[in-house]
mmCIF file with all atom_site columns, C-alpha atoms in Angstrom:
data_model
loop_
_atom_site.group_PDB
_atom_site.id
_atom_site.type_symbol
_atom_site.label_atom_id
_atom_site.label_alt_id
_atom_site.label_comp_id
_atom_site.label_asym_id
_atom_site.label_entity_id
_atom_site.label_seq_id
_atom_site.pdbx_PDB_ins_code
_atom_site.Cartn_x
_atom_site.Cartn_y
_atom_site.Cartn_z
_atom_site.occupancy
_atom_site.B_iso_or_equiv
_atom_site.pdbx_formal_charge
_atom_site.auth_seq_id
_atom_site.auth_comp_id
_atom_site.auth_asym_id
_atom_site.auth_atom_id
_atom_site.pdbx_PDB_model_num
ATOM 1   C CA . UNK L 1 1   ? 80.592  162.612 133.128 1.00 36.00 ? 1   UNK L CA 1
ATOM 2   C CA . UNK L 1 2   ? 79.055  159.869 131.114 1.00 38.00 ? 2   UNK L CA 1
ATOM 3   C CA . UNK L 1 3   ? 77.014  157.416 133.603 1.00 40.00 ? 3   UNK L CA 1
ATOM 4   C CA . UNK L 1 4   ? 78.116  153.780 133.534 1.00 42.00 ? 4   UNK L CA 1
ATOM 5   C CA . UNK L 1 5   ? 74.526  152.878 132.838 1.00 45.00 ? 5   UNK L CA 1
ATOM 6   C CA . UNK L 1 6   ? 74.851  154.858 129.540 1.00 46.00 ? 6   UNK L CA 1
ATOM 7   C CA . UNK L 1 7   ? 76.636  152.241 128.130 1.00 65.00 ? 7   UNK L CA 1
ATOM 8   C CA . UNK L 1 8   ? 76.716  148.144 128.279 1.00 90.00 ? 8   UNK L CA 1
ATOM 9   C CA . UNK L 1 9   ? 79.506  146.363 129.964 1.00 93.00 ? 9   UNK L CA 1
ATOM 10  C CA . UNK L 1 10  ? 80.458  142.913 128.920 1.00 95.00 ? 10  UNK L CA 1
ATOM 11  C CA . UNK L 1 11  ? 82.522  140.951 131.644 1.00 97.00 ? 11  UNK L CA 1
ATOM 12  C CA . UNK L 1 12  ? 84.980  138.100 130.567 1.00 97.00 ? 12  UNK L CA 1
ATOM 13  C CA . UNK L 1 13  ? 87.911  136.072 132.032 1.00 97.00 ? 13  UNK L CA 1
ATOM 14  C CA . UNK L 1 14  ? 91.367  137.545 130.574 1.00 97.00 ? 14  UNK L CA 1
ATOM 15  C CA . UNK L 1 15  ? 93.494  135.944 128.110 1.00 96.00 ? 15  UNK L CA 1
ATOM 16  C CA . UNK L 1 16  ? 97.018  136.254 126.990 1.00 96.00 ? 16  UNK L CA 1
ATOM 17  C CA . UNK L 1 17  ? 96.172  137.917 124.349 1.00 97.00 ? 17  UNK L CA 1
ATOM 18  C CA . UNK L 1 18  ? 94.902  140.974 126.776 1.00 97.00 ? 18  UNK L CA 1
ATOM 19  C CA . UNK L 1 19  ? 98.262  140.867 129.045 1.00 96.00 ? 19  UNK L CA 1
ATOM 20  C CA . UNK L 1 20  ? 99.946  144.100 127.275 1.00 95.00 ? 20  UNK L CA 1
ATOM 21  C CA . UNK L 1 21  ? 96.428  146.004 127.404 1.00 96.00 ? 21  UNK L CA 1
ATOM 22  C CA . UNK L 1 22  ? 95.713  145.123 131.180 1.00 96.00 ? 22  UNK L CA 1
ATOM 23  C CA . UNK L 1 23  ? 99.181  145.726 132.079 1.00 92.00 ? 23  UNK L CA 1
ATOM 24  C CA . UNK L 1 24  ? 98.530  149.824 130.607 1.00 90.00 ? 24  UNK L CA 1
ATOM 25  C CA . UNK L 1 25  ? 95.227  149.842 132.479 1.00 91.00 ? 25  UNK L CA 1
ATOM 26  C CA . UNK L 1 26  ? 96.426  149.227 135.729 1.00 90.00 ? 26  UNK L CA 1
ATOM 27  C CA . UNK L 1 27  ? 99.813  151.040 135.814 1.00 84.00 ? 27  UNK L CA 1
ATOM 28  C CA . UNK L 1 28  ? 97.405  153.823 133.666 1.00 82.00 ? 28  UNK L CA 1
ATOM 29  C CA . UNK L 1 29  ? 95.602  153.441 136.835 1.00 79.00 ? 29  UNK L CA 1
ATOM 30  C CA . UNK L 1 30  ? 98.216  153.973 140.021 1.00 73.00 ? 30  UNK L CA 1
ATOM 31  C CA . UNK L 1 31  ? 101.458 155.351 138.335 1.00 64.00 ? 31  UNK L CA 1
ATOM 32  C CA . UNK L 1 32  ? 102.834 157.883 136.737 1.00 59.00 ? 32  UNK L CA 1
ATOM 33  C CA . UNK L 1 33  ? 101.064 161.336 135.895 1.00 62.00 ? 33  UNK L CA 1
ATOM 34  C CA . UNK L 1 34  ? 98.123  159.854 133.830 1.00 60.00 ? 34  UNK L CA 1
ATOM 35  C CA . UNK L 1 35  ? 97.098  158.153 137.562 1.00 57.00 ? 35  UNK L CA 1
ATOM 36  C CA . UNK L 1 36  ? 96.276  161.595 138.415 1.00 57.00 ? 36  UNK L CA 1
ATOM 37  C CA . UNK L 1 37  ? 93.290  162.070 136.068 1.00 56.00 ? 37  UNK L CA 1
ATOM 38  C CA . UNK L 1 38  ? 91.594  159.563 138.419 1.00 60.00 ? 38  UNK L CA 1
ATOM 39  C CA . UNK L 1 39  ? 91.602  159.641 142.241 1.00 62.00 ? 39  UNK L CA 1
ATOM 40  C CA . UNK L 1 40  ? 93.006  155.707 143.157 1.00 65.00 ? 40  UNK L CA 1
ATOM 41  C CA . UNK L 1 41  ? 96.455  157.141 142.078 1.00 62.00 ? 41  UNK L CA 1
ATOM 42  C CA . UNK L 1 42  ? 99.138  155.864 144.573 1.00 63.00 ? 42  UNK L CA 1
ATOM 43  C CA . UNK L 1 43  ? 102.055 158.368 142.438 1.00 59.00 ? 43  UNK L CA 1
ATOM 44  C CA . UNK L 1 44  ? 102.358 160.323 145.743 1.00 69.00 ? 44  UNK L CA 1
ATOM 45  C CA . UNK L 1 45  ? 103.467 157.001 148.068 1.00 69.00 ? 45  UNK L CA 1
ATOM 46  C CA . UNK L 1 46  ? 104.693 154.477 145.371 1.00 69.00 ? 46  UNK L CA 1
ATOM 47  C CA . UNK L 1 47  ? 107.059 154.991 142.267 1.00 66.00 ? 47  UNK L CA 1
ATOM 48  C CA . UNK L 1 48  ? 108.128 152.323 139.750 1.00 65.00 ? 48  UNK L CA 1
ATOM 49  C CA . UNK L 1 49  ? 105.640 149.689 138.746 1.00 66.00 ? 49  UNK L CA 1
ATOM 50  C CA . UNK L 1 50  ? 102.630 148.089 139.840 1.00 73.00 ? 50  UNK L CA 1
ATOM 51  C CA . UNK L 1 51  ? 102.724 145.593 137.667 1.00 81.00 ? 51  UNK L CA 1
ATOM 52  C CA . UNK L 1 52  ? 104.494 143.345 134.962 1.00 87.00 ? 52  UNK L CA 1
ATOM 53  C CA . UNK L 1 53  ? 103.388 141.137 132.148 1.00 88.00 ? 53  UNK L CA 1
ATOM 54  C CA . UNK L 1 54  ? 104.676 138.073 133.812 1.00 92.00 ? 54  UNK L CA 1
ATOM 55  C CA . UNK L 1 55  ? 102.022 138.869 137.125 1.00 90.00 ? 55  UNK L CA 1
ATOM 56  C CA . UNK L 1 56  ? 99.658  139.384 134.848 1.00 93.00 ? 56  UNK L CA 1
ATOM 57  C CA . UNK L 1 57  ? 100.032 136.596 133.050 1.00 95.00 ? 57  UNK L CA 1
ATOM 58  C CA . UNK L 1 58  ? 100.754 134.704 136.750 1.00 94.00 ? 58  UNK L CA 1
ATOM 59  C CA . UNK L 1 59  ? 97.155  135.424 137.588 1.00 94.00 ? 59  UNK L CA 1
ATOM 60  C CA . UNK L 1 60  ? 95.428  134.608 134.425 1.00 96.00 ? 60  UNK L CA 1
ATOM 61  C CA . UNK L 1 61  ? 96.992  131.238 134.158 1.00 96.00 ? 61  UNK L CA 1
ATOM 62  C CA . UNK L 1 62  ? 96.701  130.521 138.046 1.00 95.00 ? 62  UNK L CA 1
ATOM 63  C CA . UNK L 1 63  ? 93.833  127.343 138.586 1.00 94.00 ? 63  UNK L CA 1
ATOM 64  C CA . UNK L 1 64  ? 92.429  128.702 141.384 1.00 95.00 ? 64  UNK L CA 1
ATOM 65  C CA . UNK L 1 65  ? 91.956  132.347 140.119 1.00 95.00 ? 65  UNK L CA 1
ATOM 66  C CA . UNK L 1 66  ? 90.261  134.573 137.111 1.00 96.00 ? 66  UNK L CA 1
ATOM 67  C CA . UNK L 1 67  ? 91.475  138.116 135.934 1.00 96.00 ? 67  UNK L CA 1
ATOM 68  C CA . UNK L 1 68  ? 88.086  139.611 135.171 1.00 97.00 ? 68  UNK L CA 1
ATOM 69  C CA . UNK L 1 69  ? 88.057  141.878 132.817 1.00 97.00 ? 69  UNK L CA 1
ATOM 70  C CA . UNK L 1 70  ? 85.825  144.680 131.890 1.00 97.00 ? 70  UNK L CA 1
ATOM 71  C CA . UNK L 1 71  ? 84.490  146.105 128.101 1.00 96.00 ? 71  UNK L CA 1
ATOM 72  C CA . UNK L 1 72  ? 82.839  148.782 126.933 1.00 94.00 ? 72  UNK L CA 1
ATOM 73  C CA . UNK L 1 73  ? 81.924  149.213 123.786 1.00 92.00 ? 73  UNK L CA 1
ATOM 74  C CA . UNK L 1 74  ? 85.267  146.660 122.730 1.00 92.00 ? 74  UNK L CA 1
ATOM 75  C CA . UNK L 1 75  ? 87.863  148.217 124.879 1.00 94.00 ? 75  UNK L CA 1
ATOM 76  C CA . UNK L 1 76  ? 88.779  147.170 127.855 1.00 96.00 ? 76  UNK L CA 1
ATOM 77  C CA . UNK L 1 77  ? 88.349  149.427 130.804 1.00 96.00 ? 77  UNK L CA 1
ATOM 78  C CA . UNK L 1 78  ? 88.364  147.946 134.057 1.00 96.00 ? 78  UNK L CA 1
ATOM 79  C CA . UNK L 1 79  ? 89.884  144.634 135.711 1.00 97.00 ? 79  UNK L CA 1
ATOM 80  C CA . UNK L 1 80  ? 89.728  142.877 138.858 1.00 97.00 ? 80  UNK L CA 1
ATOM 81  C CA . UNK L 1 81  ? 91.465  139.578 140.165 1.00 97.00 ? 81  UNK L CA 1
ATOM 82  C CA . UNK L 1 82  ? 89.102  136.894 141.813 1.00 98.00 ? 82  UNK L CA 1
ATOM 83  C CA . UNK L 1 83  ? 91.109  134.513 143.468 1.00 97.00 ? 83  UNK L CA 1
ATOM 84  C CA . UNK L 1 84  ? 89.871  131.113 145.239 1.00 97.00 ? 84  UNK L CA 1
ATOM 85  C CA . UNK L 1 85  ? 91.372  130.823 148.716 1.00 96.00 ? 85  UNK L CA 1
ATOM 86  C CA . UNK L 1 86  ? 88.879  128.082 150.345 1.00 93.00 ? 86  UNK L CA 1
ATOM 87  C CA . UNK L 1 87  ? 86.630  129.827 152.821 1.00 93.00 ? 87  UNK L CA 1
ATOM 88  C CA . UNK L 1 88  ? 86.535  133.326 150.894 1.00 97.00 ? 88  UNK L CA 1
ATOM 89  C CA . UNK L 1 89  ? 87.838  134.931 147.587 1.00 98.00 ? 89  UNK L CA 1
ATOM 90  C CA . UNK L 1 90  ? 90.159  137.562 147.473 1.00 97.00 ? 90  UNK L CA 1
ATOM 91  C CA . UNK L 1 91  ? 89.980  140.862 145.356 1.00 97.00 ? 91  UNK L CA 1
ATOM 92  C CA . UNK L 1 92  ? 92.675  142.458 144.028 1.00 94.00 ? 92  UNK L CA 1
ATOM 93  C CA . UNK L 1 93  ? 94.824  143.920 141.035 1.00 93.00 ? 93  UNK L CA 1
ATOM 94  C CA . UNK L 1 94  ? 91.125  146.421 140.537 1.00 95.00 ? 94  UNK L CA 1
ATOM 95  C CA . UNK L 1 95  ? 92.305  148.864 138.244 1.00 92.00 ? 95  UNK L CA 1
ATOM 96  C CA . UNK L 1 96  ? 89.461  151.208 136.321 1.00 93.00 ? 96  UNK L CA 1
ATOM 97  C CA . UNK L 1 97  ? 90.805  153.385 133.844 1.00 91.00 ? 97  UNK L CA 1
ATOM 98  C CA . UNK L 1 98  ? 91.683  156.892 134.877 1.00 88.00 ? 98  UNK L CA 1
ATOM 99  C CA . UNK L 1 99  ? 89.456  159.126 132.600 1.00 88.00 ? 99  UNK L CA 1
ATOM 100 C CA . UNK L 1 100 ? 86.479  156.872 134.107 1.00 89.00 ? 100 UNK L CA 1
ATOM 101 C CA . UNK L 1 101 ? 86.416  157.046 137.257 1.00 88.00 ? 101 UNK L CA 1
ATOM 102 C CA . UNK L 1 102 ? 83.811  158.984 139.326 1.00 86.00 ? 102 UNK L CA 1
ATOM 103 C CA . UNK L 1 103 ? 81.091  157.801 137.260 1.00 86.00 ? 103 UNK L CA 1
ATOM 104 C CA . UNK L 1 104 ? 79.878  154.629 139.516 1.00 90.00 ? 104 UNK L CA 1
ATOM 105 C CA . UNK L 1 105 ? 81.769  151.899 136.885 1.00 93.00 ? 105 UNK L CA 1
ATOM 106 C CA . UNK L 1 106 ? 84.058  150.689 140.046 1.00 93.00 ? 106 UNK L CA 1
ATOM 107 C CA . UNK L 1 107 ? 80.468  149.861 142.211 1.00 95.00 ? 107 UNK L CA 1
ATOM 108 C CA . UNK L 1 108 ? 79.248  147.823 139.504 1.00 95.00 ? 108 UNK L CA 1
ATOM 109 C CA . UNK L 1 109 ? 82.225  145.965 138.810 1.00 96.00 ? 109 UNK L CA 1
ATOM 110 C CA . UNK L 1 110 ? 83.122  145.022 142.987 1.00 97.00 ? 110 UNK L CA 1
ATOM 111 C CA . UNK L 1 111 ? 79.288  144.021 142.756 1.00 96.00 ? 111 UNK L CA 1
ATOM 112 C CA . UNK L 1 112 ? 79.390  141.673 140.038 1.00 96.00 ? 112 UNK L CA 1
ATOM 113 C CA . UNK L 1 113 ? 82.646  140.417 141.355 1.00 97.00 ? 113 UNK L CA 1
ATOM 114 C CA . UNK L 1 114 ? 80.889  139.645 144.671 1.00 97.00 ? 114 UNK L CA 1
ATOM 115 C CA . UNK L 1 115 ? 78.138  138.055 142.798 1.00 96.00 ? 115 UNK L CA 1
ATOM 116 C CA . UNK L 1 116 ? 80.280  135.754 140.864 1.00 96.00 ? 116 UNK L CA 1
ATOM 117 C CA . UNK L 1 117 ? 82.429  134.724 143.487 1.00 97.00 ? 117 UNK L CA 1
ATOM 118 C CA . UNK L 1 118 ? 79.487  134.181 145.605 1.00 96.00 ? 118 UNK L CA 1
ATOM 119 C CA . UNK L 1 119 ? 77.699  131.739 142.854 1.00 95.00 ? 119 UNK L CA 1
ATOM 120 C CA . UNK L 1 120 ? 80.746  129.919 141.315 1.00 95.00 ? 120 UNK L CA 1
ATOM 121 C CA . UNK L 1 121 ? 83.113  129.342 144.324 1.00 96.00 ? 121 UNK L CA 1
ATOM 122 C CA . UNK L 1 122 ? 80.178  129.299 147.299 1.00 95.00 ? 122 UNK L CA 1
ATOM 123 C CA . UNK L 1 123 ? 82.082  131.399 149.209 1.00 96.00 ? 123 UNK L CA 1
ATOM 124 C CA . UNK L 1 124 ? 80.634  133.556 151.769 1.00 94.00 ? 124 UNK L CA 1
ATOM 125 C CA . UNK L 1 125 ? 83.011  136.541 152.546 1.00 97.00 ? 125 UNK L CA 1
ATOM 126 C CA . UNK L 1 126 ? 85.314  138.258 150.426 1.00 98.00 ? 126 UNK L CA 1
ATOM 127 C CA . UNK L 1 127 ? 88.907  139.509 151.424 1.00 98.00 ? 127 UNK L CA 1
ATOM 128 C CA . UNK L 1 128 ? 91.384  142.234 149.735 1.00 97.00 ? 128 UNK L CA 1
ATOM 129 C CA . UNK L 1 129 ? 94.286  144.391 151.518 1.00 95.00 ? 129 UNK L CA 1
ATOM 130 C CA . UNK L 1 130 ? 94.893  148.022 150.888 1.00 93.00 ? 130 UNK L CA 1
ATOM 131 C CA . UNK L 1 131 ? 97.621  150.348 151.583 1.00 91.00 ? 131 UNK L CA 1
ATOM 132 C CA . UNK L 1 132 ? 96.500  151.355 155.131 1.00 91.00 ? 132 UNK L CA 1
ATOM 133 C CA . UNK L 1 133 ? 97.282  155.034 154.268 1.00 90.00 ? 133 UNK L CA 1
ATOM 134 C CA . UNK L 1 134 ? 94.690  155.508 151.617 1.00 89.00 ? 134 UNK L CA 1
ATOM 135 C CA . UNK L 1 135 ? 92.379  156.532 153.389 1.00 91.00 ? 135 UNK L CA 1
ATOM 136 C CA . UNK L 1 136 ? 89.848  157.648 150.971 1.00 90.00 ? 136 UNK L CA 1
ATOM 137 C CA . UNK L 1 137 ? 90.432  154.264 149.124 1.00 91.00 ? 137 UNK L CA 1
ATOM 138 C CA . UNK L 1 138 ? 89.342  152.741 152.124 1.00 95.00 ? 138 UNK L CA 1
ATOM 139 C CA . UNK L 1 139 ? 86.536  154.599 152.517 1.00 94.00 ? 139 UNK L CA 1
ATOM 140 C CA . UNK L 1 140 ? 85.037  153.812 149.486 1.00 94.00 ? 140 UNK L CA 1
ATOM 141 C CA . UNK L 1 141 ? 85.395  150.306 150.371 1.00 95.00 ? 141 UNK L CA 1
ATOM 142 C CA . UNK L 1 142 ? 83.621  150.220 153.326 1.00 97.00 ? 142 UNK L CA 1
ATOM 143 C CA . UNK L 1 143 ? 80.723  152.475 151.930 1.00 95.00 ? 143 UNK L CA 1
ATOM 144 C CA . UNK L 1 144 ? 80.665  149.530 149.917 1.00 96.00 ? 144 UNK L CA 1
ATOM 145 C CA . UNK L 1 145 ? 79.527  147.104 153.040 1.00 97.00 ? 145 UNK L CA 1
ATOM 146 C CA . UNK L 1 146 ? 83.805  146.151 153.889 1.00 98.00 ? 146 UNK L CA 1
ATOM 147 C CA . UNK L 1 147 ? 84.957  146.261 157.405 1.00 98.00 ? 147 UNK L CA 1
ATOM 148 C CA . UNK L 1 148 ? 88.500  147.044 158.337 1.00 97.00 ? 148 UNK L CA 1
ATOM 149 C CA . UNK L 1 149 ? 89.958  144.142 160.827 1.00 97.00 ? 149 UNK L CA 1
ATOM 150 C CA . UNK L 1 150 ? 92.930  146.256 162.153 1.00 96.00 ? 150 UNK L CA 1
ATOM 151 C CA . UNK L 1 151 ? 95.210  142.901 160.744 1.00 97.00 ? 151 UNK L CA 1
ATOM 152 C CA . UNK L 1 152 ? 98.083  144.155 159.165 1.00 96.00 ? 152 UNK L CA 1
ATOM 153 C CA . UNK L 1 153 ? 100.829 142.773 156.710 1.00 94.00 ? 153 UNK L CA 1
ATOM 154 C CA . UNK L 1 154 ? 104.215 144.601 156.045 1.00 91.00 ? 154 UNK L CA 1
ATOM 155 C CA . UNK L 1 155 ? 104.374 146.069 152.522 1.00 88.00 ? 155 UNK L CA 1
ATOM 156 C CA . UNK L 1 156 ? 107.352 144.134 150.969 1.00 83.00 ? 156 UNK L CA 1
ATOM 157 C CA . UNK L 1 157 ? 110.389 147.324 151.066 1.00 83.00 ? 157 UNK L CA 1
ATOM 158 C CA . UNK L 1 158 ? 112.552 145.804 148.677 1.00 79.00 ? 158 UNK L CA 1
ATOM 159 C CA . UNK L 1 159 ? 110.971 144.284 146.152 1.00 75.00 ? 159 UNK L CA 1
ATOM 160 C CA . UNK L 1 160 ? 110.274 146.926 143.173 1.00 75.00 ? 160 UNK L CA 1
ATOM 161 C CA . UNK L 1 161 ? 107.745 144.760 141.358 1.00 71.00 ? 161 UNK L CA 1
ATOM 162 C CA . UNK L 1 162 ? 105.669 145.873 143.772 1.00 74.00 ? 162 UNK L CA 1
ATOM 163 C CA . UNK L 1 163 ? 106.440 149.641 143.505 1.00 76.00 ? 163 UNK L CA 1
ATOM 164 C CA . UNK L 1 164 ? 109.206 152.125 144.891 1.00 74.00 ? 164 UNK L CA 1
ATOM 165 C CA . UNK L 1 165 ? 107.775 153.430 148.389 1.00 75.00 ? 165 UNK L CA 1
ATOM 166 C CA . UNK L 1 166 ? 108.194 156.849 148.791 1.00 78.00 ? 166 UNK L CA 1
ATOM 167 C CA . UNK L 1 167 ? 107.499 156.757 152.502 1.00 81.00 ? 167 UNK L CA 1
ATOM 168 C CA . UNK L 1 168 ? 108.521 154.013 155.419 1.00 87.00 ? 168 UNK L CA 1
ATOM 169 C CA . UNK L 1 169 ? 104.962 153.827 157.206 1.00 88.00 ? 169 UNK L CA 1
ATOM 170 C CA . UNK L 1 170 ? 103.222 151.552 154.046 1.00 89.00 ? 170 UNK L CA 1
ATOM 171 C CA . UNK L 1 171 ? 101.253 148.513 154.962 1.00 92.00 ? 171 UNK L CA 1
ATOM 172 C CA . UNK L 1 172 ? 98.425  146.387 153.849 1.00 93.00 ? 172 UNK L CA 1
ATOM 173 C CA . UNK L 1 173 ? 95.349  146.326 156.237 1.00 95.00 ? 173 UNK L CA 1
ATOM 174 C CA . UNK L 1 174 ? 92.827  143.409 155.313 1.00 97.00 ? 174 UNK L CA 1
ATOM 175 C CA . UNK L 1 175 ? 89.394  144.536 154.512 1.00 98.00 ? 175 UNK L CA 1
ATOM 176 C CA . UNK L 1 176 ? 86.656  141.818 154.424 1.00 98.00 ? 176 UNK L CA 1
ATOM 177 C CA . UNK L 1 177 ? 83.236  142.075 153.441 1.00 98.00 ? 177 UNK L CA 1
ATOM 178 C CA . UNK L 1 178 ? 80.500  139.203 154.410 1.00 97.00 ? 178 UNK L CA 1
ATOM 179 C CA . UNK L 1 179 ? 78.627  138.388 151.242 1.00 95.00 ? 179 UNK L CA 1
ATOM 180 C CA . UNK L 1 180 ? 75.215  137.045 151.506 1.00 74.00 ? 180 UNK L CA 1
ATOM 181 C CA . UNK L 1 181 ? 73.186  135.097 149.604 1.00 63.00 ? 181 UNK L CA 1
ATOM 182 C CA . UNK L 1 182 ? 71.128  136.805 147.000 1.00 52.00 ? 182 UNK L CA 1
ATOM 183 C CA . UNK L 1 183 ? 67.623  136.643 147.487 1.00 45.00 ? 183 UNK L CA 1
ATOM 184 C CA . UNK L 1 184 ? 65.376  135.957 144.455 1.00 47.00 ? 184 UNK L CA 1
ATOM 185 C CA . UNK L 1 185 ? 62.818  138.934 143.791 1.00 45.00 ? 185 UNK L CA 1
ATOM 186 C CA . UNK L 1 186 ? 61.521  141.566 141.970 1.00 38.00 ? 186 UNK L CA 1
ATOM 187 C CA . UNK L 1 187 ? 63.724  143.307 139.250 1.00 41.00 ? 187 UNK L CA 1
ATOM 188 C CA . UNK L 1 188 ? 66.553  140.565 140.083 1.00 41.00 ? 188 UNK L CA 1
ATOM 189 C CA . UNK L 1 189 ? 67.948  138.704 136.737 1.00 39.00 ? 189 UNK L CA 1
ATOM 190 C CA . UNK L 1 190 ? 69.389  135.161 137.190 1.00 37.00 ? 190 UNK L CA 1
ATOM 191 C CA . UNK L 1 191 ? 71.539  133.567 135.278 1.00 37.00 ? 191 UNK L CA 1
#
């Protein structure tokens, strides 16, 4: 598999006009059988959607968050949402496309989203919730420095725009990761 160092990402804030291709990458990501050529597939515990256009669109146009979005070579490949919530930033909507995965592309993309939320909002820890039964989701999180807190939120049974649960045990466990202030030195590029 081709190493994400092998070719240049570019990483921009989302636009309407990339609402119908980030919509494909995520649900390209979680759902459906082309989910399975990666390993974050949730097919086995949630049917339906994970997404729409109009959540999409919710988060792009939302003040007090970005939809980052991830190129290579001109296509997009990866997202992530950055959201402002005073104290810390939450992480979510992370989608990397299926036929990429494996390849280290995810661990540079949570690390520049650290590093931007870290220099434009000031914020010192950043939050995201997971499914509490993906295990190897979580992790691959924490090898990436997040802690699990144990605090739980119900997964909203119900509400399909979330996804058709295919068990009755889902829930969301908080993950937080402290996120300290990059030191200037060698082989470090600012900006």
């Amino acid at each position: 598999m081709e190493s994400t160092t092998d070719s240049a990402l570019t990483y921009r804030d989302a636009t309407d006009a990339d609402v119908d291709a980030l919509v494909v990458l995520i649900e390209s990501a979680y759902r459906g059988d082309s989910s399975r050529a990666g390993w974050t597939t949730e097919a086995d515990i949630l049917q339906g959607q994970r997404t729409d256009p109009e959540g999409v669109l919710e988060v792009i146009k939302s003040p007090d968050s970005t939809l980052l979005t991830v190129e290579r070579e001109g296509r997009i490949v990866a997202c992530c949402q950055l959201e402002h919530r005073g104290p810390h930033a939450y992480f979510g909507m992370f989608a990397v496309s299926p036929v990429l995965q494996g390849a280290g592309l995810g661990r540079a993309i949570i690390a520049e989203a650290e590093r931007r939320v870290h220099e434009t909002w000031g914020v010192q820890e950043m939050h995201m919730t997971v499914i509490s039964v993906r295990q190897d989701l979580i992790a691959w999180y924490e090898r990436r420095g997040y802690r699990r807190t144990g605090r739980m939120t119900p997964f909203p049974y119900g509400d399909e725009r979330f996804g058709i649960p295919q068990r009755d045990d889902l829930q969301f466990e908080l993950l937080v990761k402290e996120l300290a202030p990059r030191q200037r030195g060698a082989g470090q590029v600012t900006r």
